[in-house]
PDB file of C-alpha atoms in Angstrom:
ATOM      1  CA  UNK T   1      93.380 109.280 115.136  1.00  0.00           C
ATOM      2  CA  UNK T   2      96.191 109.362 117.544  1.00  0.00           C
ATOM      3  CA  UNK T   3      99.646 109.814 117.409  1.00  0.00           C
ATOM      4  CA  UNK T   4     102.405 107.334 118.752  1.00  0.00           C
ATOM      5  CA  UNK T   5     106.136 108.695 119.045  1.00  0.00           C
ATOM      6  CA  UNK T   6     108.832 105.742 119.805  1.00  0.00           C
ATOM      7  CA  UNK T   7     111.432 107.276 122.142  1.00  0.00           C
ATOM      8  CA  UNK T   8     115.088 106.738 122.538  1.00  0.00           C
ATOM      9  CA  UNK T   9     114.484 104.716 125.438  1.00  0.00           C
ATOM     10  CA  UNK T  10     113.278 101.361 123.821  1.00  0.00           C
ATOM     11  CA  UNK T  11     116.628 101.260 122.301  1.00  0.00           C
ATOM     12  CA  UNK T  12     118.656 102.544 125.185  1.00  0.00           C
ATOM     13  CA  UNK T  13     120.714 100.015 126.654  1.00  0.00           C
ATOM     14  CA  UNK T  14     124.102 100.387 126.883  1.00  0.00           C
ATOM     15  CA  UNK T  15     125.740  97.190 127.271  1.00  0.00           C
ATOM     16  CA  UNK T  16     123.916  95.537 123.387  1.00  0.00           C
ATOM     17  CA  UNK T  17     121.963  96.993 121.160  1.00  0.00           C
ATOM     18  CA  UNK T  18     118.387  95.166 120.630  1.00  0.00           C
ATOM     19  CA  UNK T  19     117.613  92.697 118.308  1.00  0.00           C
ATOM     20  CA  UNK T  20     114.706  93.263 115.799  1.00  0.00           C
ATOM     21  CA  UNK T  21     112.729  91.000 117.826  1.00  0.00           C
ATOM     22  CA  UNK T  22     113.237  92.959 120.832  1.00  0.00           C
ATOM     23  CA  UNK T  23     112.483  96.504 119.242  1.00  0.00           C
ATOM     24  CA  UNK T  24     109.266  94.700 117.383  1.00  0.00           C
ATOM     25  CA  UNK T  25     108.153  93.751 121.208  1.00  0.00           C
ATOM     26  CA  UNK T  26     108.479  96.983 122.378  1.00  0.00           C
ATOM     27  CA  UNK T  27     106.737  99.025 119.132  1.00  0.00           C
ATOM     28  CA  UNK T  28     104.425  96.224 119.870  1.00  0.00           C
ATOM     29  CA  UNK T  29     103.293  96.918 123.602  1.00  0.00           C
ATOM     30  CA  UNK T  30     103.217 100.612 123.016  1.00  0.00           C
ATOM     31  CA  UNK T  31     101.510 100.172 119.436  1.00  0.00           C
ATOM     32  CA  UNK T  32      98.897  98.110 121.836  1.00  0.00           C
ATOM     33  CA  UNK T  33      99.163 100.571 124.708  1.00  0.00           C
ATOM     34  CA  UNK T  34      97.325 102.818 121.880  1.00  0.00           C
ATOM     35  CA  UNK T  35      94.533 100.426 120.736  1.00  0.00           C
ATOM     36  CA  UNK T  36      95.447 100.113 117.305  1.00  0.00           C
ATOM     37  CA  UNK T  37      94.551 104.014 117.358  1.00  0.00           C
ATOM     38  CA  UNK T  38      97.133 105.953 115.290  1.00  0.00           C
ATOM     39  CA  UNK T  39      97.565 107.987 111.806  1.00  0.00           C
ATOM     40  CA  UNK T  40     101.568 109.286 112.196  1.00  0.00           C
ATOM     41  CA  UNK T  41     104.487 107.727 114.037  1.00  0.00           C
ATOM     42  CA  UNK T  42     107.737 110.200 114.719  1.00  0.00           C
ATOM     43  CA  UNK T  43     110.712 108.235 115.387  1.00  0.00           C
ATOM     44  CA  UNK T  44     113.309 109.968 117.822  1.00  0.00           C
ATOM     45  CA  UNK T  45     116.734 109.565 118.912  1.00  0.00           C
ATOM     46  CA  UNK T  46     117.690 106.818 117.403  1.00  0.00           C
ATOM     47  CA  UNK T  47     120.188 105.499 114.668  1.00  0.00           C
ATOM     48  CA  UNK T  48     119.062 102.898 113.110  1.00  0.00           C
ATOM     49  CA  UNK T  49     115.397 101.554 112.738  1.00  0.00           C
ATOM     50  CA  UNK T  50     115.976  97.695 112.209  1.00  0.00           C
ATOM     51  CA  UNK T  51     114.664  95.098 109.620  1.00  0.00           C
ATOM     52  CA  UNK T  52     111.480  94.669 109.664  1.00  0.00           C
ATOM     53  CA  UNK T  53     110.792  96.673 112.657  1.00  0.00           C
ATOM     54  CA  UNK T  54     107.589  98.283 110.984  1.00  0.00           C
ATOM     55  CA  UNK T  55     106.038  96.023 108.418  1.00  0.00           C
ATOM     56  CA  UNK T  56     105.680  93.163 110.813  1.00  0.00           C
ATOM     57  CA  UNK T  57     104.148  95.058 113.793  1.00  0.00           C
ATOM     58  CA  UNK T  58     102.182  97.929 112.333  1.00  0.00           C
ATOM     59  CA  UNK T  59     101.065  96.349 109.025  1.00  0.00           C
ATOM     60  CA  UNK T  60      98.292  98.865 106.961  1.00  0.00           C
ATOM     61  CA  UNK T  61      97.812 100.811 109.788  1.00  0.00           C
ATOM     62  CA  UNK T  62     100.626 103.112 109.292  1.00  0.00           C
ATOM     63  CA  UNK T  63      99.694 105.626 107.213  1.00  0.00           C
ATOM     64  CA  UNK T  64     102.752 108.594 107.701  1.00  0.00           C
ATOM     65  CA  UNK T  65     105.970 108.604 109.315  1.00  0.00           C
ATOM     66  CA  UNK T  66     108.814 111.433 110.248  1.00  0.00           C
ATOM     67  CA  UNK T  67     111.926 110.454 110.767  1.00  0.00           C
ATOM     68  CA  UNK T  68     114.415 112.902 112.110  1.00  0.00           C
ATOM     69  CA  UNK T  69     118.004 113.477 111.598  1.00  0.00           C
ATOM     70  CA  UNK T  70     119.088 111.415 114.118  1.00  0.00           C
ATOM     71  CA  UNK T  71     118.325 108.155 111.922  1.00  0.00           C
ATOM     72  CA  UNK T  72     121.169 107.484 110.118  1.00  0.00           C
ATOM     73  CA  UNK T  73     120.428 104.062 108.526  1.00  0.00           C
ATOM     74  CA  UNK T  74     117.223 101.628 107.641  1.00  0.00           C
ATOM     75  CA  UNK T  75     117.193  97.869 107.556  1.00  0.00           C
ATOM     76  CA  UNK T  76     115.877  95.930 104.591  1.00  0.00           C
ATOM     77  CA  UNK T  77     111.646  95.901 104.191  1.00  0.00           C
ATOM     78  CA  UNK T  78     111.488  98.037 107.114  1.00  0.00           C
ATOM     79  CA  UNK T  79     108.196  99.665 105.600  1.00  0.00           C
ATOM     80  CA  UNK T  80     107.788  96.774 103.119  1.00  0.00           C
ATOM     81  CA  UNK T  81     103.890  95.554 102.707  1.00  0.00           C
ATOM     82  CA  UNK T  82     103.074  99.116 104.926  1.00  0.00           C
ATOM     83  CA  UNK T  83      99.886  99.580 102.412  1.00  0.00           C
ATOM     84  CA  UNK T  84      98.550 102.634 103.812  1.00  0.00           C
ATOM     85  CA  UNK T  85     102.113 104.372 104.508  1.00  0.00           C
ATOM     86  CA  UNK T  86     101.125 107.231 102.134  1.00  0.00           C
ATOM     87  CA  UNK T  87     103.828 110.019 103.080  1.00  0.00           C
ATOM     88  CA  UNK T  88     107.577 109.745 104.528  1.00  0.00           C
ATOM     89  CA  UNK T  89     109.459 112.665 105.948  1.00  0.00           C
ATOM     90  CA  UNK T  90     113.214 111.353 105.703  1.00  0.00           C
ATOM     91  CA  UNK T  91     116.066 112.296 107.444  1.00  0.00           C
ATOM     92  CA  UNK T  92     118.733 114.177 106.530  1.00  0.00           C
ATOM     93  CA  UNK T  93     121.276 112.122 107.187  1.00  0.00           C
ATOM     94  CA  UNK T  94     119.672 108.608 105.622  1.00  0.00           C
ATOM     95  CA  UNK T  95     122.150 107.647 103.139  1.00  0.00           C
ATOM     96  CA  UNK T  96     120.559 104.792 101.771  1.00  0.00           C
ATOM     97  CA  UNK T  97     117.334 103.043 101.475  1.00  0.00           C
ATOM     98  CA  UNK T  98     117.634  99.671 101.355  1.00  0.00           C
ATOM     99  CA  UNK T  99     116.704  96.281 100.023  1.00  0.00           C
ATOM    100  CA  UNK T 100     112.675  96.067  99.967  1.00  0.00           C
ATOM    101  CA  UNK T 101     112.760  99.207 102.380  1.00  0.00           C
ATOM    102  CA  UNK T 102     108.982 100.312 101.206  1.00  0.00           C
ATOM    103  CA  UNK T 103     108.332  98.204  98.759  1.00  0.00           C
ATOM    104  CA  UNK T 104     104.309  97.388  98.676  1.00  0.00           C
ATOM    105  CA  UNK T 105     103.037 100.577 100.446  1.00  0.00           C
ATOM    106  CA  UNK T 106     100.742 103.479  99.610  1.00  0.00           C
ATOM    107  CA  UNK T 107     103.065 105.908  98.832  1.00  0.00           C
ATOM    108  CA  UNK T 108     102.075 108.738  96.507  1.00  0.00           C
ATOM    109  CA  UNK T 109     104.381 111.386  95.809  1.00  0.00           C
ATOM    110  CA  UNK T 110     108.450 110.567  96.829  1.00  0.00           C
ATOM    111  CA  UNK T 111     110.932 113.488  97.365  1.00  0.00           C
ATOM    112  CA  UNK T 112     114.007 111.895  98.656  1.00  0.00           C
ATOM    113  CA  UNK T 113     116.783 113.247 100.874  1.00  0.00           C
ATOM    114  CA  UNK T 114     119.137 115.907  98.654  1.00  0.00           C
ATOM    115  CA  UNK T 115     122.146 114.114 100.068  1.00  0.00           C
ATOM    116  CA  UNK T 116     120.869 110.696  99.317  1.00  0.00           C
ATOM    117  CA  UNK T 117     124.193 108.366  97.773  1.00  0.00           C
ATOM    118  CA  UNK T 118     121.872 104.849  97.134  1.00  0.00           C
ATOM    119  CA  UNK T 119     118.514 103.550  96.492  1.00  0.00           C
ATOM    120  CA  UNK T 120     118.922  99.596  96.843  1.00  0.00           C
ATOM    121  CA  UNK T 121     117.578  96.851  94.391  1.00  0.00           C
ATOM    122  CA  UNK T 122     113.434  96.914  94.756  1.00  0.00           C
ATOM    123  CA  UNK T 123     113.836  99.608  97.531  1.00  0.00           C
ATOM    124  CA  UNK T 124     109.840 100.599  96.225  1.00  0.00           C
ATOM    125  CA  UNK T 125     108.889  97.642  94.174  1.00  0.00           C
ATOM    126  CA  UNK T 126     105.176  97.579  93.507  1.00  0.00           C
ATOM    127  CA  UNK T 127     103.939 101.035  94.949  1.00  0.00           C
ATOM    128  CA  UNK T 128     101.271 101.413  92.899  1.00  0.00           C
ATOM    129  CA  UNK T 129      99.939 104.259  94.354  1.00  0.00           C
ATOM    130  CA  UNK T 130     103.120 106.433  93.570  1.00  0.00           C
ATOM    131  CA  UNK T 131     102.996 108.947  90.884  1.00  0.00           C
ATOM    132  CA  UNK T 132     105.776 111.407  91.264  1.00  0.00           C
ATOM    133  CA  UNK T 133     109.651 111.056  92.282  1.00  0.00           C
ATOM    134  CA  UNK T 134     112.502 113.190  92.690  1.00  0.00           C
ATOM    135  CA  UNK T 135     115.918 111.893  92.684  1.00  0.00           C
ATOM    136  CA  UNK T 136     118.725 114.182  93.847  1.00  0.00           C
ATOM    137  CA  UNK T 137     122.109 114.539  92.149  1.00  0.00           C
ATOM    138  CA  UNK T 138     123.892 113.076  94.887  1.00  0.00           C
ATOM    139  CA  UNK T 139     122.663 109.572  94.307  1.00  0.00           C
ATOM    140  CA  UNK T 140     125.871 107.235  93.080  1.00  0.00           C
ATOM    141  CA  UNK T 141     123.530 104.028  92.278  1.00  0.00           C
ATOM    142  CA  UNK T 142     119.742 102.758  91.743  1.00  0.00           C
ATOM    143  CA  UNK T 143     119.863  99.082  92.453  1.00  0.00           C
ATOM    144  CA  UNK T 144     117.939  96.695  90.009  1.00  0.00           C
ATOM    145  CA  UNK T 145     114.368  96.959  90.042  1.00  0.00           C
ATOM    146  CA  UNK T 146     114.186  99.755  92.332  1.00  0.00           C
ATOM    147  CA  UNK T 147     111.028 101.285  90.941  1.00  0.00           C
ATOM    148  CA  UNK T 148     109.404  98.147  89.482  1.00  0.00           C
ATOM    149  CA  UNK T 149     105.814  97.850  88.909  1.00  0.00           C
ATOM    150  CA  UNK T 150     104.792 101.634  90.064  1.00  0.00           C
ATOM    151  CA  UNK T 151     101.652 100.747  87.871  1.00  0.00           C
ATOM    152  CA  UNK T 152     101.059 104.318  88.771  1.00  0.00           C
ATOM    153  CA  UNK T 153     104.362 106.007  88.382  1.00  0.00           C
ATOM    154  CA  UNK T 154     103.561 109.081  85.694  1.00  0.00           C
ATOM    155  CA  UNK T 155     106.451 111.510  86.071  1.00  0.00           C
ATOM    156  CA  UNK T 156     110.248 111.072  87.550  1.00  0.00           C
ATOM    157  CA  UNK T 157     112.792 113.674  87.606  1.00  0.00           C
ATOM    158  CA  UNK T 158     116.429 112.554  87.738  1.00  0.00           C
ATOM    159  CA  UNK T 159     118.490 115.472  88.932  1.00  0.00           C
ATOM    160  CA  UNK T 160     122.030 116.274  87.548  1.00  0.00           C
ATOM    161  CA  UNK T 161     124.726 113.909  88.904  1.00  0.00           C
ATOM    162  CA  UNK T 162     123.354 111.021  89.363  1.00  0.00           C
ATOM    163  CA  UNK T 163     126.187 108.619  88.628  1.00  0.00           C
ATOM    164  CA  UNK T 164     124.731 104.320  88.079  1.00  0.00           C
ATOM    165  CA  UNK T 165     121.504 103.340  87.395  1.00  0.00           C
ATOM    166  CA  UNK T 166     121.054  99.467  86.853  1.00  0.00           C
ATOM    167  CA  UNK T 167     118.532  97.785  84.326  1.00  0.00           C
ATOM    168  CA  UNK T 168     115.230  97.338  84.746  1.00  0.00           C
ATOM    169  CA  UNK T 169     114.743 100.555  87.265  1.00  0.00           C
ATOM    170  CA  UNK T 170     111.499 101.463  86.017  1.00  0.00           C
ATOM    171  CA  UNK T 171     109.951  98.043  84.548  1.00  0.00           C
ATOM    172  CA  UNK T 172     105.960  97.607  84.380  1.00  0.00           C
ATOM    173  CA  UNK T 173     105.740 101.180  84.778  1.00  0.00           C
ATOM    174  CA  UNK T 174     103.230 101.111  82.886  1.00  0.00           C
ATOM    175  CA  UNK T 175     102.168 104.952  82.890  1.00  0.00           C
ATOM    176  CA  UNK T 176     105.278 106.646  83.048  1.00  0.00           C
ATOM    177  CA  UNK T 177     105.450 109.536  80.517  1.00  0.00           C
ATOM    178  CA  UNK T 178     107.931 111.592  81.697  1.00  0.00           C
ATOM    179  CA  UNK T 179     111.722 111.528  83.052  1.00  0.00           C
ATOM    180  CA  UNK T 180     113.503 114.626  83.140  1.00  0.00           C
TER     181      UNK T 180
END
């Protein structure tokens, strides 16, 4: 399968920034300029990949993504309902993952950024297909339901210094054996 990098120059512009509508049109016409052909997308150069700007365009044909250090921040269900997204290369500098932000995809195995301060309420809701996750230490909060429903969630490891985690984190986890 092919490759499809989104450049810095769908969201140049300096006089607005695009609206989610406007970024999903242009993901669209070069996700079509492909033919529905792809495996990996590598965002670049940008700061902030908007709401929705994935789930709605690319669907269950995403199946990895990188994103580099110069994405700073993710809107809500961003990679929510992404079934096949089965591996995510974060950036360093993502402090947050928000609301719904891959809830309902394929992910498998989750090492998160080590300077990481929130995960948001349901940020993976319903990945069944996840088994493993590391949490750094730097993490202040885990919203509500962040992990709910990894039917096949088996072994989390909470490091040192994590600070809040809210009730009902790991509900209808139902084969979780371990947390360390």
């Amino acid at each position: 399968m092919a490759k499809i990098k989104i450049n810095a120059d769908i969201y140049s512009g300096n006089d607005k920034i695009p609206t989610t509508t406007e970024v999903t049109n242009m993901i669209d016409q070069k996700f079509n300029e492909l033919n529905n052909k792809f495996d990996t997308i590598t965002e670049s150069e940008s700061n902030t990949i908007f709401e929705n700007a994935y789930n709605k365009v690319f669907g269950n044909q995403l199946e990895s993504i990188v994103l580099p250090d110069s994405v700073t921040s993710l809107g809500d269900s961003v990679f929510r309902s992404c079934k096949n997204l089965q591996s995510v290369t974060f950036s360093s500098k993502i402090k947050s993952i928000p609301l719904y932000g891959f809830a309902d995809t394929g992910l498998t195995s989750l090492t998160l950024p080590s300077n990481l301060n929130y995960i948001q309420n349901n940020a993976f809701d319903s990945c069944v297909s996840l088994e493993y996750v590391r949490i750094p230490g730097s993490v202040q909060f885990i919203g509500k339901s962040a992990f709910v429903t990894c039917k096949g969630l088996k072994k989390v490891l909470i490091e040192e210094g994590v600070q809040r985690i809210e009730k009902g984190v790991f509900v209808n986890c139902e084969n979780l054996t371990t947390i360390y």
